Amino acid sequence: MIKVEEEVVETLKQTFTEYVVEAKVQREKRVTVVVKRERLVEIARFLRDNLQFDHIASVSGVDYPEKNEFMVVYHVWSIPKKVLVALKTSVPRDNPHLSSLISVWEGVNYFERETWEMFGIIFDGHPNLSRFLLPEDWDRGFPFRKDFKLRTKPE
Amino acid sequence: MSIMRVRWGPQHPVSGQWAFWLDVDGDIVVNMEPDIGYTHRGIEKVAENRTYIQNVPVVERTSVFDAGNIVFGYVQAVEELMGIEIPERAKYIRTIVGEMSRIVSHLYGLGLLAIAVGFETMLMWFINDRELFLDLFEMLTGARITYSFFIPGGVLHDLPQGFYDEAMRRLDYFERRLKDYWKMFFLNRTFITRTRGVGVLKREDAIRLGVVGPNLRASGVEADVRKDEPYAAYDQIDFIIPTEKEGDAYARGGVRFHELEQSVSIIRQALKKIPDGKIRVKVPITPTPPKGEAYSRVETARGEIGYYIISDGSNRPYRVKISAPSFRNLLAMPFLSRNVPMADIPTIYLSLDLIPLDVDR
Amino acid sequence: MMRKVEEWKEGRCRLFHFEIGKIQDWKPVKDLLNWARAWSLWSVHLCTGCCSPELMAVACSRFDAERFGTLPFPTLRECDLLFILGVVSEKMAKRVKITYEQMPEPKYVIALGDCAISGGLWWDSHNVVQGVDKIIPVDVYVPGCPPRPEAWIQGIRLLQKKIMEGR
């Protein structure tokens, strides 16, 4: 059962030896790949064209203030293969720039816009990074970052 | 001709909790931009402040229209983090509740689609028959729509006495009603004329935009989490995934209708096959899963929902990402609303079954 | 036409068979007006949060709030009742205020659900107004998450009682 997943991991490791930090099979139908952000777009394009990962499932930002970095996780499902790959890459917290994957999967459009709004990660090449979920006059920073504190007592 | 910008919502009979910007040239919409965020409650941030069990009602509010399936994904992710295997009986009860929730949600969606094409009788029919299942929920869980019935480790209550007979009676009635729906609604000329060929989403576009659920299946892609990655008791139950080829509003409505039939059959089978035994395993009141992450997928009524939960070993999640189905379907809305008459916008919107609550989270 | 206005000004116009100028006791007239108001509460269709599925249940055939004269209506210029359907986010709060201000007098507000009353489940959220009464005045509060249709209808009845008592 786990053969397809291992094949994905092996192919990625062989093709992008230097740029794949870690690639493993998490469990059945789940593959985790940590890559360096310099070659993110090429790896994503390879996943789409050669490994049939065609259906974007989610884009999530994760804030790690101790490590001073953001993790951006692209979950992509493959309809023919029936495997979900988590494509992770880290971005420094003080200079959060990442190339947008909109040229690879068009479905990341709103996800990246949301991640920009909530974490302040700038996706270079994204056509429209503007206010989306928060009010138009929002000026209290990026709410999903760990240093944004919610109130601890009811008003 | 000059292009005019029209605002649609949030105070509008078919807009729901959001608004669109429509650039219109005469009656033809040339560009559409969603203006969302009117119900943004920051569920993902709030969830970081609560314990795993406290989070169950919080994530449920993502979309109360389909409360069963929405919580389903969350509890499965927590169980995966903690390495819990739930009892067989709980799996069946979850399947039953999940399918009832799907029926309720589809009836609501179809009712709104009916009123979008100006068919108020069908709205009354759908919403009234929805009450059949809301009563069953009340019998089983004690609440009509927000029941927070699933908890990590199993379900809250066992099936009450007389539930089997009552459910079977209602399903028999509902199956007769389904035939009426088909005759009255799906064979109705008004409905066919208003929806055939409206908002055609081709197979490649649907995959490219990341559309999920009935909207994807209406475009001819056979993708359903219940078959691709069976959870709960779906691997022991016999059902098919309805698909259509056309990808228009009528096909999307049709897929939902056929899913209603399948759900009835799934509930029947599950009620017959349900084994005896415990309904939950013991889980501490504040669970502390070990460090790690889990991504769980569940097929809700509007499509696949993904929960990405990262645990740092404490009793609160480090990050909860909800990849909600309507948010993923939202990208299809501006794509389909180009060069269509303005009168088709409600049909496209409600045939995609977008729920702003789900989009904003 | 002008003559009619003049008659009104001088108090010579007739309401039913009374001359308005001769009315000593205004209470029955006010009662009549309040009675009429209470039984035709048309509500604005403005969904703010997750109580909207119950709006359908209330408006449709099983619970049918139209029995009590409450009809969800698209045009707010002809409405006199505003349901706050659950959570009010900060973005929505401005729209709620605009909607309320555009409604003609007399106007009434029913806050439905815990979130609309006090923030409810979202007491610590960064984007939720902690109680809609901070933005607009509220006449009746209906608790529940979401309130059952029966509770909803009870809220409408309470408002009718309030109107008929002239408060």
XYZ file of C-alpha atoms in Angstrom:
683
model
C 0.000 0.000 0.000
C 2.759 2.400 0.960
C 4.635 1.937 -2.341
C 3.315 4.999 -4.170
C 4.299 7.278 -1.318
C 7.859 5.940 -1.185
C 8.165 6.363 -4.913
C 7.272 10.045 -4.572
C 9.841 10.510 -1.823
C 12.593 8.743 -3.773
C 11.925 10.659 -6.985
C 12.051 13.969 -5.170
C 15.238 13.087 -3.347
C 16.973 12.011 -6.544
C 15.883 14.984 -8.623
C 16.489 17.783 -6.140
C 19.234 16.333 -3.973
C 20.558 19.566 -2.530
C 17.295 21.379 -2.129
C 15.258 18.725 -0.345
C 16.058 19.070 3.344
C 13.855 16.228 4.429
C 11.423 13.894 2.706
C 9.538 11.140 4.433
C 6.368 9.100 4.420
C 4.370 10.233 7.406
C 1.768 7.518 7.113
C -0.376 5.948 4.456
C -1.355 8.596 1.856
C 0.677 11.328 3.573
C 4.074 12.526 2.371
C 6.032 15.349 3.995
C 8.697 17.201 2.053
C 10.751 20.042 3.511
C 12.508 22.072 0.826
C 14.690 25.149 0.611
C 12.796 28.163 -0.550
C 15.161 29.081 -3.380
C 13.905 26.278 -5.601
C 10.323 26.085 -4.293
C 8.711 26.973 -7.626
C 10.699 24.378 -9.582
C 9.942 21.659 -7.070
C 6.266 22.584 -7.116
C 6.237 22.504 -10.916
C 7.938 19.120 -10.854
C 5.326 17.830 -8.403
C 2.547 19.007 -10.691
C 3.937 17.935 -14.047
C 5.832 14.751 -13.278
C 4.163 13.408 -10.173
C 0.560 14.445 -10.923
C -0.060 16.487 -7.801
C -2.795 18.615 -9.302
C -5.310 19.578 -6.638
C -4.327 22.202 -4.080
C -5.749 21.450 -0.639
C -4.482 24.172 1.660
C -1.784 26.726 2.308
C -0.995 27.394 5.949
C 1.508 29.591 7.664
C 2.966 28.584 11.011
C 4.812 31.014 13.237
C 7.911 29.894 15.175
C 9.174 32.974 17.065
C 11.953 31.047 18.872
C 13.459 29.866 15.604
C 12.757 33.297 14.103
C 11.043 31.838 11.075
C 7.710 31.153 9.453
C 6.884 27.789 8.042
C 4.677 27.821 4.959
C 2.982 24.503 4.244
C 1.373 23.709 0.905
C -0.851 20.639 1.043
C -1.438 19.214 -2.400
C -3.615 16.237 -3.245
C -3.099 14.056 -6.253
C -6.398 12.960 -7.774
C -4.914 10.087 -9.853
C -2.440 8.899 -7.191
C -4.632 9.568 -4.143
C -1.731 10.859 -2.056
C -1.417 14.108 -0.116
C 1.930 15.841 -0.073
C 2.842 18.498 2.475
C 5.387 20.788 0.824
C 7.052 22.800 3.567
C 9.454 25.643 3.374
C 10.714 28.106 5.928
C 10.930 31.886 5.610
C 12.965 34.178 7.897
C 10.729 36.193 10.182
C 12.458 39.534 9.637
C 12.370 39.342 5.845
C 9.329 37.231 4.959
C 9.514 36.948 1.182
C 8.535 33.867 -0.767
C 7.845 33.360 -4.449
C 4.178 32.783 -5.114
C 3.116 29.420 -6.495
C 0.226 30.920 -8.409
C 1.941 30.080 -11.704
C 1.889 26.412 -10.729
C -1.431 25.929 -8.978
C -3.952 28.672 -9.618
C -5.951 27.527 -6.597
C -3.427 28.987 -4.140
C -4.629 32.516 -4.995
C -6.913 33.149 -2.017
C -4.920 30.948 0.337
C -1.780 33.004 -0.205
C -3.737 36.208 0.120
C -5.083 34.995 3.452
C -1.622 33.915 4.648
C -0.249 37.328 3.684
C -2.963 39.045 5.650
C -2.715 36.887 8.743
C 1.062 36.410 8.960
C 2.551 39.149 6.849
C 4.362 36.746 4.547
C 4.834 38.496 1.200
C 4.319 36.263 -1.810
C 6.324 37.741 -4.663
C 4.488 37.507 -7.938
C 1.034 37.308 -6.425
C -1.298 39.560 -8.442
C -3.418 40.944 -5.656
C -2.207 41.069 -2.073
C -4.896 43.278 -0.552
C -7.205 43.228 2.472
C -9.348 40.163 2.411
C -10.799 38.902 5.671
C -10.018 41.676 8.134
C -11.781 45.072 8.199
C -10.595 47.656 5.670
C -9.129 49.934 8.364
C -7.347 47.188 10.305
C -4.088 48.455 11.847
C -3.387 46.118 14.732
C -0.768 43.984 13.034
C -0.930 40.394 11.885
C -3.391 38.471 14.033
C -2.181 34.913 13.510
C 1.389 35.636 14.592
C 2.261 34.307 18.006
C 3.127 37.752 19.368
C -0.400 38.993 18.668
C -2.094 38.406 22.008
C -5.825 37.979 22.415
C -7.534 39.385 25.481
C -7.460 37.046 28.440
C -10.568 38.292 30.240
C -14.052 38.941 28.827
C -14.744 42.629 28.386
C -20.134 51.632 -23.283
C -19.091 52.662 -19.832
C -18.596 50.110 -17.107
C -20.444 50.578 -13.857
C -19.486 49.183 -10.477
C -22.399 47.687 -8.556
C -22.322 46.463 -5.010
C -24.264 43.347 -4.114
C -24.738 42.773 -0.407
C -24.357 42.328 2.511
C -27.914 43.561 3.005
C -29.438 41.750 0.052
C -31.965 38.897 -0.112
C -29.604 36.364 -1.687
C -26.221 37.658 -0.632
C -25.817 36.033 2.768
C -23.028 37.357 4.952
C -20.828 38.761 2.219
C -20.806 41.147 -0.692
C -19.663 41.209 -4.296
C -18.364 44.006 -6.423
C -19.815 43.598 -9.878
C -18.441 45.516 -12.849
C -21.334 45.594 -15.268
C -21.561 46.641 -18.859
C -25.292 47.098 -19.325
C -26.650 43.853 -17.978
C -23.501 41.806 -18.573
C -21.104 41.269 -15.696
C -17.538 41.686 -16.916
C -15.745 41.243 -13.627
C -16.693 40.142 -10.157
C -14.772 40.536 -6.951
C -15.841 38.951 -3.677
C -15.753 41.170 -0.614
C -15.593 38.745 2.282
C -14.685 38.833 5.935
C -18.034 39.899 7.360
C -18.110 36.907 9.685
C -14.402 36.499 10.292
C -14.168 35.374 13.898
C -10.578 34.168 13.797
C -11.480 30.574 14.644
C -7.932 29.430 13.903
C -6.485 31.944 16.366
C -9.151 31.392 19.020
C -8.550 27.642 18.781
C -4.948 28.187 19.880
C -6.292 29.612 23.137
C -8.507 26.659 24.077
C -7.887 23.066 25.017
C -8.560 20.282 22.549
C -11.984 19.443 23.985
C -13.037 23.088 24.324
C -12.249 23.502 20.672
C -15.001 21.138 19.525
C -17.810 23.744 19.666
C -15.430 26.412 18.377
C -14.567 24.624 15.149
C -18.188 23.603 14.777
C -19.095 27.247 14.205
C -17.081 27.148 10.971
C -20.301 26.099 9.351
C -23.254 25.262 11.543
C -25.219 24.190 8.471
C -23.248 20.979 8.397
C -22.147 20.661 12.000
C -21.671 16.883 11.994
C -19.104 16.667 9.242
C -17.246 19.836 10.222
C -16.381 18.496 13.675
C -15.684 15.069 12.204
C -12.451 16.269 10.612
C -11.255 17.982 13.761
C -11.785 15.013 16.062
C -10.138 12.709 13.547
C -7.056 14.906 13.442
C -6.852 14.973 17.251
C -7.280 11.208 17.384
C -4.498 10.794 14.843
C -2.235 12.997 16.954
C -3.016 11.008 20.071
C -2.948 7.634 18.354
C -6.445 6.630 19.431
C -8.485 3.970 17.675
C -12.200 4.471 18.308
C -14.690 1.609 18.856
C -16.629 0.168 15.919
C -19.988 1.290 17.249
C -18.780 4.886 17.510
C -17.631 4.717 13.903
C -21.100 3.699 12.786
C -22.823 6.353 14.886
C -20.477 8.934 13.392
C -21.323 7.744 9.917
C -25.040 8.038 10.627
C -24.716 11.538 12.066
C -22.404 12.610 9.266
C -24.824 11.487 6.591
C -27.818 13.074 8.322
C -25.818 16.253 8.503
C -25.129 15.993 4.791
C -28.834 15.590 4.043
C -29.700 18.618 6.180
C -27.066 20.724 4.497
C -28.002 19.669 0.968
C -31.678 20.369 1.624
C -30.757 23.842 2.803
C -28.540 24.412 -0.223
C -31.141 23.164 -2.669
C -33.775 25.322 -0.972
C -31.644 28.391 -1.518
C -30.990 27.367 -5.119
C -34.763 27.048 -5.573
C -35.402 30.544 -4.310
C -32.570 31.896 -6.476
C -34.491 30.802 -9.542
C -37.719 32.138 -8.067
C -39.314 28.869 -6.961
C -40.595 29.582 -3.493
C -42.685 26.421 -3.120
C -39.605 24.252 -3.325
C -37.916 26.309 -0.623
C -40.804 25.498 1.691
C -40.659 21.821 0.768
C -36.936 21.470 1.288
C -36.808 23.401 4.527
C -39.826 21.578 5.885
C -38.351 18.165 5.126
C -35.128 19.311 6.714
C -37.048 19.360 9.974
C -37.461 15.568 9.733
C -33.754 15.154 10.308
C -33.429 18.038 12.737
C -35.922 16.183 14.920
C -33.802 13.056 14.677
C -30.773 15.106 15.727
C -32.745 16.429 18.648
C -33.666 12.898 19.665
C -30.069 11.732 19.410
C -28.067 14.703 20.642
C -30.483 17.131 22.272
C -29.833 20.002 19.911
C -31.174 20.942 16.515
C -28.176 22.181 14.603
C -25.205 22.777 16.888
C -24.828 19.510 18.706
C -21.032 19.137 19.237
C -21.719 15.424 19.263
C -18.313 14.106 18.319
C -15.500 14.265 20.825
C -11.972 12.899 20.538
C -12.357 9.241 21.439
C -15.875 8.595 20.216
C -19.322 10.136 20.457
C -21.244 11.638 23.366
C -24.358 9.474 23.543
C -25.512 6.103 22.375
C -28.474 5.774 20.037
C -31.592 6.314 22.169
C -34.382 3.797 22.473
C -36.699 3.813 19.510
C -34.205 5.664 17.322
C -34.016 2.839 14.805
C -37.775 2.703 14.196
C -38.151 6.454 14.134
C -35.249 6.886 11.723
C -36.522 4.145 9.418
C -40.017 5.664 9.396
C -38.636 9.068 8.500
C -36.301 7.672 5.855
C -39.223 5.848 4.202
C -41.167 9.070 4.079
C -38.159 11.016 2.857
C -37.523 8.548 0.054
C -41.059 9.041 -1.197
C -40.489 12.779 -1.044
C -37.304 12.465 -3.104
C -39.390 11.155 -6.008
C -41.621 14.201 -5.681
C -38.602 16.494 -5.698
C -37.363 14.983 -8.912
C -40.720 15.447 -10.632
C -41.522 18.827 -9.177
C -38.102 20.478 -9.252
C -35.574 18.763 -11.481
C -38.008 18.042 -14.313
C -39.519 21.495 -14.042
C -39.094 23.574 -17.183
C -38.534 26.799 -15.294
C -35.736 25.303 -13.266
C -34.119 23.628 -16.258
C -34.225 26.820 -18.316
C -32.752 28.904 -15.532
C -29.914 26.498 -14.726
C -28.944 24.478 -17.841
C -25.793 25.936 -19.337
C -25.407 28.519 -16.573
C -21.989 28.729 -14.942
C -20.305 25.916 -16.834
C -17.186 24.739 -15.014
C -15.074 22.442 -17.159
C -13.152 19.507 -15.755
C -9.696 21.042 -16.201
C -10.774 24.381 -14.754
C -12.328 22.703 -11.739
C -9.107 20.865 -10.940
C -6.921 23.890 -11.708
C -8.909 26.148 -9.381
C -8.949 23.551 -6.629
C -12.729 23.211 -6.513
C -13.998 20.443 -4.220
C -17.061 18.433 -3.379
C -20.270 18.242 -5.408
C -19.033 21.077 -7.607
C -15.996 19.047 -8.616
C -18.050 15.916 -9.138
C -20.550 17.819 -11.271
C -17.633 18.571 -13.604
C -16.957 14.895 -14.099
C -14.158 14.236 -11.604
C -14.794 11.227 -9.426
C -13.141 12.451 -6.250
C -14.697 11.831 -2.875
C -12.808 11.428 0.379
C -15.266 8.787 1.498
C -13.990 6.526 -1.313
C -10.427 7.786 -1.768
C -9.455 7.580 1.846
C -12.269 5.814 3.720
C -12.767 7.006 7.269
C -15.231 5.921 9.981
C -17.376 3.077 8.658
C -17.445 4.101 4.999
C -15.233 1.210 3.930
C -17.849 -1.284 5.136
C -20.770 0.364 3.414
C -21.847 0.024 -0.167
C -22.489 3.287 -2.005
C -21.658 5.054 -5.221
C -20.423 8.562 -5.941
C -22.811 10.405 -8.224
C -21.076 12.423 -10.934
C -22.273 14.516 -13.851
C -20.428 15.635 -16.952
C -21.952 18.995 -17.804
C -20.575 21.064 -14.938
C -23.388 23.616 -15.054
C -25.711 24.766 -12.293
C -28.224 22.037 -13.087
C -25.546 19.357 -12.818
C -24.428 20.712 -9.457
C -28.003 20.593 -8.190
C -28.378 17.107 -9.646
C -25.282 15.792 -7.912
C -26.646 17.052 -4.601
C -29.975 15.390 -5.275
C -28.350 12.041 -6.054
C -26.192 12.378 -2.968
C -29.375 12.654 -0.928
C -30.442 9.257 -2.278
C -27.049 7.789 -1.472
C -27.094 9.237 2.040
C -30.469 7.639 2.726
C -29.082 4.298 1.640
C -25.928 4.762 3.741
C -27.947 5.569 6.875
C -30.151 2.517 6.287
C -27.158 0.210 5.910
C -25.361 1.686 8.901
C -28.429 1.351 11.118
C -28.787 -2.300 10.093
C -25.123 -3.209 10.416
C -24.311 -1.298 13.605
C -22.467 -3.578 16.051
C -22.871 -3.580 19.828
C -20.161 -2.318 22.087
C -18.731 0.783 23.642
C -19.306 4.223 22.140
C -16.058 5.857 23.201
C -12.674 5.113 24.617
C -11.406 6.855 27.684
C -9.692 10.137 26.916
C -8.478 12.531 29.638
C -10.537 15.680 30.046
C -7.622 17.821 28.884
C -5.828 15.643 26.358
C -2.159 16.360 25.749
C -1.166 14.817 22.424
C 2.548 14.274 21.832
C 4.509 16.592 19.546
C 3.611 16.178 15.932
C 1.220 17.143 13.212
C -1.776 15.653 11.481
C -3.772 16.489 8.395
C -7.215 14.960 8.312
C -9.623 15.078 5.412
C -13.367 14.602 5.596
C -16.003 14.931 2.926
C -18.513 17.487 4.147
C -21.647 18.408 2.270
C -19.862 21.227 0.450
C -16.729 19.246 -0.226
C -13.536 18.170 1.348
C -12.485 19.899 4.566
C -8.893 19.674 5.721
C -7.703 20.143 9.285
C -3.998 20.693 9.737
C -3.215 20.546 13.451
C 0.249 21.015 14.922
C 0.788 19.978 18.514
C 3.720 21.150 20.613
C 3.063 18.699 23.428
C 0.944 21.027 25.548
C -2.805 20.831 26.114
C -3.567 23.491 23.514
C -2.955 23.156 19.777
C -0.008 25.139 18.432
C -1.739 25.803 15.138
C -5.072 24.781 13.674
C -5.529 25.393 9.976
C -8.995 24.864 8.606
C -9.042 24.482 4.866
C -12.760 25.012 4.464
C -14.636 23.766 1.396
C -16.393 27.028 0.568
C -13.114 28.911 0.724
C -11.732 26.539 -1.876
C -14.844 26.795 -4.030
C -14.819 30.579 -3.770
C -12.220 30.920 -6.517
C -14.714 29.462 -8.977
C -17.161 32.281 -8.307
C -15.235 35.159 -10.015
C -14.154 32.706 -12.709
C -17.734 31.759 -13.565
C -19.170 35.263 -13.241
C -17.487 36.674 -16.307
C -19.642 37.655 -19.256
C -22.868 36.394 -17.770
C -26.098 38.351 -17.299
C -26.529 39.808 -13.864
C -29.624 37.679 -13.279
C -27.484 34.545 -13.385
C -25.248 35.641 -10.509
C -27.558 34.295 -7.743
C -27.933 31.009 -9.595
C -24.159 30.611 -9.922
C -23.543 31.621 -6.336
C -26.114 29.319 -4.808
C -25.433 26.432 -7.159
C -21.830 26.485 -5.906
C -23.367 26.278 -2.407
C -20.966 28.820 -0.971
C -21.487 29.669 2.667
C -19.773 32.886 3.788
C -19.389 31.578 7.353
C -17.283 28.812 5.998
C -15.269 31.175 3.810
C -14.410 33.627 6.577
C -13.968 31.241 9.512
C -55.400 68.994 -1.969
C -54.466 72.301 -0.357
C -57.810 72.408 1.329
C -57.184 69.055 2.926
C -53.855 70.246 4.344
C -55.478 73.325 5.715
C -58.116 71.157 7.340
C -55.428 69.019 8.932
C -53.646 72.069 10.251
C -56.753 73.467 11.767
C -57.631 70.118 13.248
C -60.858 69.909 11.297
C -59.893 66.708 9.439
C -61.821 63.630 10.329
C -60.251 60.397 11.573
C -63.004 57.852 11.277
C -65.897 59.922 12.514
C -63.995 61.990 15.107
C -62.618 65.381 14.393
C -58.966 65.276 15.407
C -59.082 68.625 17.094
C -61.840 67.445 19.345
C -59.943 64.371 20.578
C -59.346 64.799 24.275
C -57.984 61.368 25.056
C -55.212 60.250 22.681
C -54.690 56.864 24.322
C -57.077 54.804 22.141
C -55.520 56.279 18.999
C -52.030 55.441 20.198
C -53.161 51.974 21.204
C -54.582 51.473 17.763
C -51.332 52.607 16.145
C -49.240 50.386 18.417
C -51.496 47.439 17.752
C -51.024 47.937 14.035
C -47.258 48.244 14.437
C -46.950 45.162 16.600
C -48.674 42.895 14.107
C -46.797 43.967 11.006
C -43.158 43.750 12.044
C -41.344 43.346 8.779
C -37.769 42.371 9.302
C -34.673 43.370 7.342
C -32.830 40.549 5.645
C -29.348 41.114 7.034
C -27.454 37.982 8.025
C -24.566 38.715 10.343
C -23.573 35.326 11.710
C -24.410 31.692 12.208
C -28.009 32.000 13.388
C -29.129 32.236 9.766
C -30.093 28.557 9.319
C -32.693 29.029 12.019
C -34.021 32.084 10.191
C -35.037 29.701 7.426
C -36.750 27.406 9.912
C -38.564 30.351 11.460
C -39.608 31.832 8.142
C -40.744 28.559 6.564
C -43.797 26.439 7.036
C -43.180 24.551 10.274
C -42.642 27.413 12.706
C -43.886 30.150 10.409
C -43.272 33.448 12.155
C -45.463 35.081 9.526
C -48.380 34.037 11.705
C -47.227 36.829 13.987
C -46.766 39.276 11.169
C -42.997 38.974 10.872
C -41.969 38.693 7.272
C -38.322 38.834 6.166
C -38.307 41.519 3.530
C -35.575 42.591 1.111
C -36.016 46.356 1.188
C -34.958 47.956 4.422
C -36.806 51.206 3.664
C -40.068 49.431 4.337
C -38.950 47.490 7.380
C -39.253 48.208 11.049
C -37.512 45.242 12.656
C -33.831 44.314 12.521
C -32.771 40.836 13.564
C -29.130 40.605 14.572
C -28.452 37.018 13.552
C -25.571 36.026 15.752
C -21.960 37.163 15.792
C -21.183 40.721 14.657
C -17.645 41.158 13.385
C -15.962 44.529 13.227
C -16.376 44.703 9.477
C -20.054 43.879 9.760
C -20.576 46.309 12.652
C -20.304 49.315 10.335
C -22.873 47.815 7.987
C -25.209 47.034 10.853
C -25.035 50.647 11.926
C -25.670 51.932 8.402
C -28.584 49.545 7.998
C -30.071 50.629 11.304
C -29.717 54.297 10.450
C -31.403 53.853 7.086
C -34.473 52.181 8.529
C -37.451 54.488 9.026
C -38.856 55.171 12.489
C -40.268 53.421 14.448
C -37.634 50.694 14.442
C -36.923 47.799 16.744
C -33.956 45.479 17.182
C -33.890 41.878 18.388
C -30.433 40.507 19.221
C -30.378 36.760 18.646
C -27.778 34.407 20.010
C -25.115 34.635 22.660
C -22.610 36.198 20.285
C -24.883 39.142 19.542
C -25.657 39.640 23.220
C -22.173 39.567 24.692
C -19.645 38.096 22.297
C -20.466 34.594 23.538
C -18.067 31.953 22.334
C -15.865 34.647 20.785
C -15.138 36.564 23.969
C -11.425 36.637 23.157
C -11.570 36.993 19.392
C -9.708 39.829 17.710
C -12.445 40.698 15.265
C -15.750 40.326 17.114
C -17.784 43.140 18.635
C -18.524 42.190 22.234
C -22.264 42.660 22.146
C -24.247 44.428 19.480
C -25.727 46.870 22.019
C -22.440 48.749 21.842
C -23.371 49.863 18.330
C -27.150 50.141 18.235
C -29.916 50.056 20.853
C -31.474 46.640 21.371
C -35.073 45.969 22.430
C -35.164 42.229 23.037
C -32.360 39.754 23.703
C -32.856 36.093 22.837
C -30.122 33.802 24.191
C -29.088 30.476 22.693
C -26.446 29.316 20.279
C -28.387 29.499 18.049
C -31.780 30.161 19.706
C -34.405 27.546 18.979
C -37.214 28.718 16.707
C -39.611 28.649 19.656
C -37.342 30.985 21.615
C -37.062 33.158 18.538
C -40.839 33.418 18.256
C -41.077 34.138 21.961
C -38.694 37.027 21.369
C -40.994 38.379 18.679
C -44.001 38.042 21.016
C -42.107 39.876 23.778
C -41.351 42.703 21.387
C -45.018 42.867 20.376
C -46.000 43.048 24.001
C -43.518 45.826 24.531
C -44.847 47.783 21.565
C -48.461 47.316 22.562
C -47.749 48.544 26.058
C -46.386 51.641 24.380
C -42.867 51.402 25.763
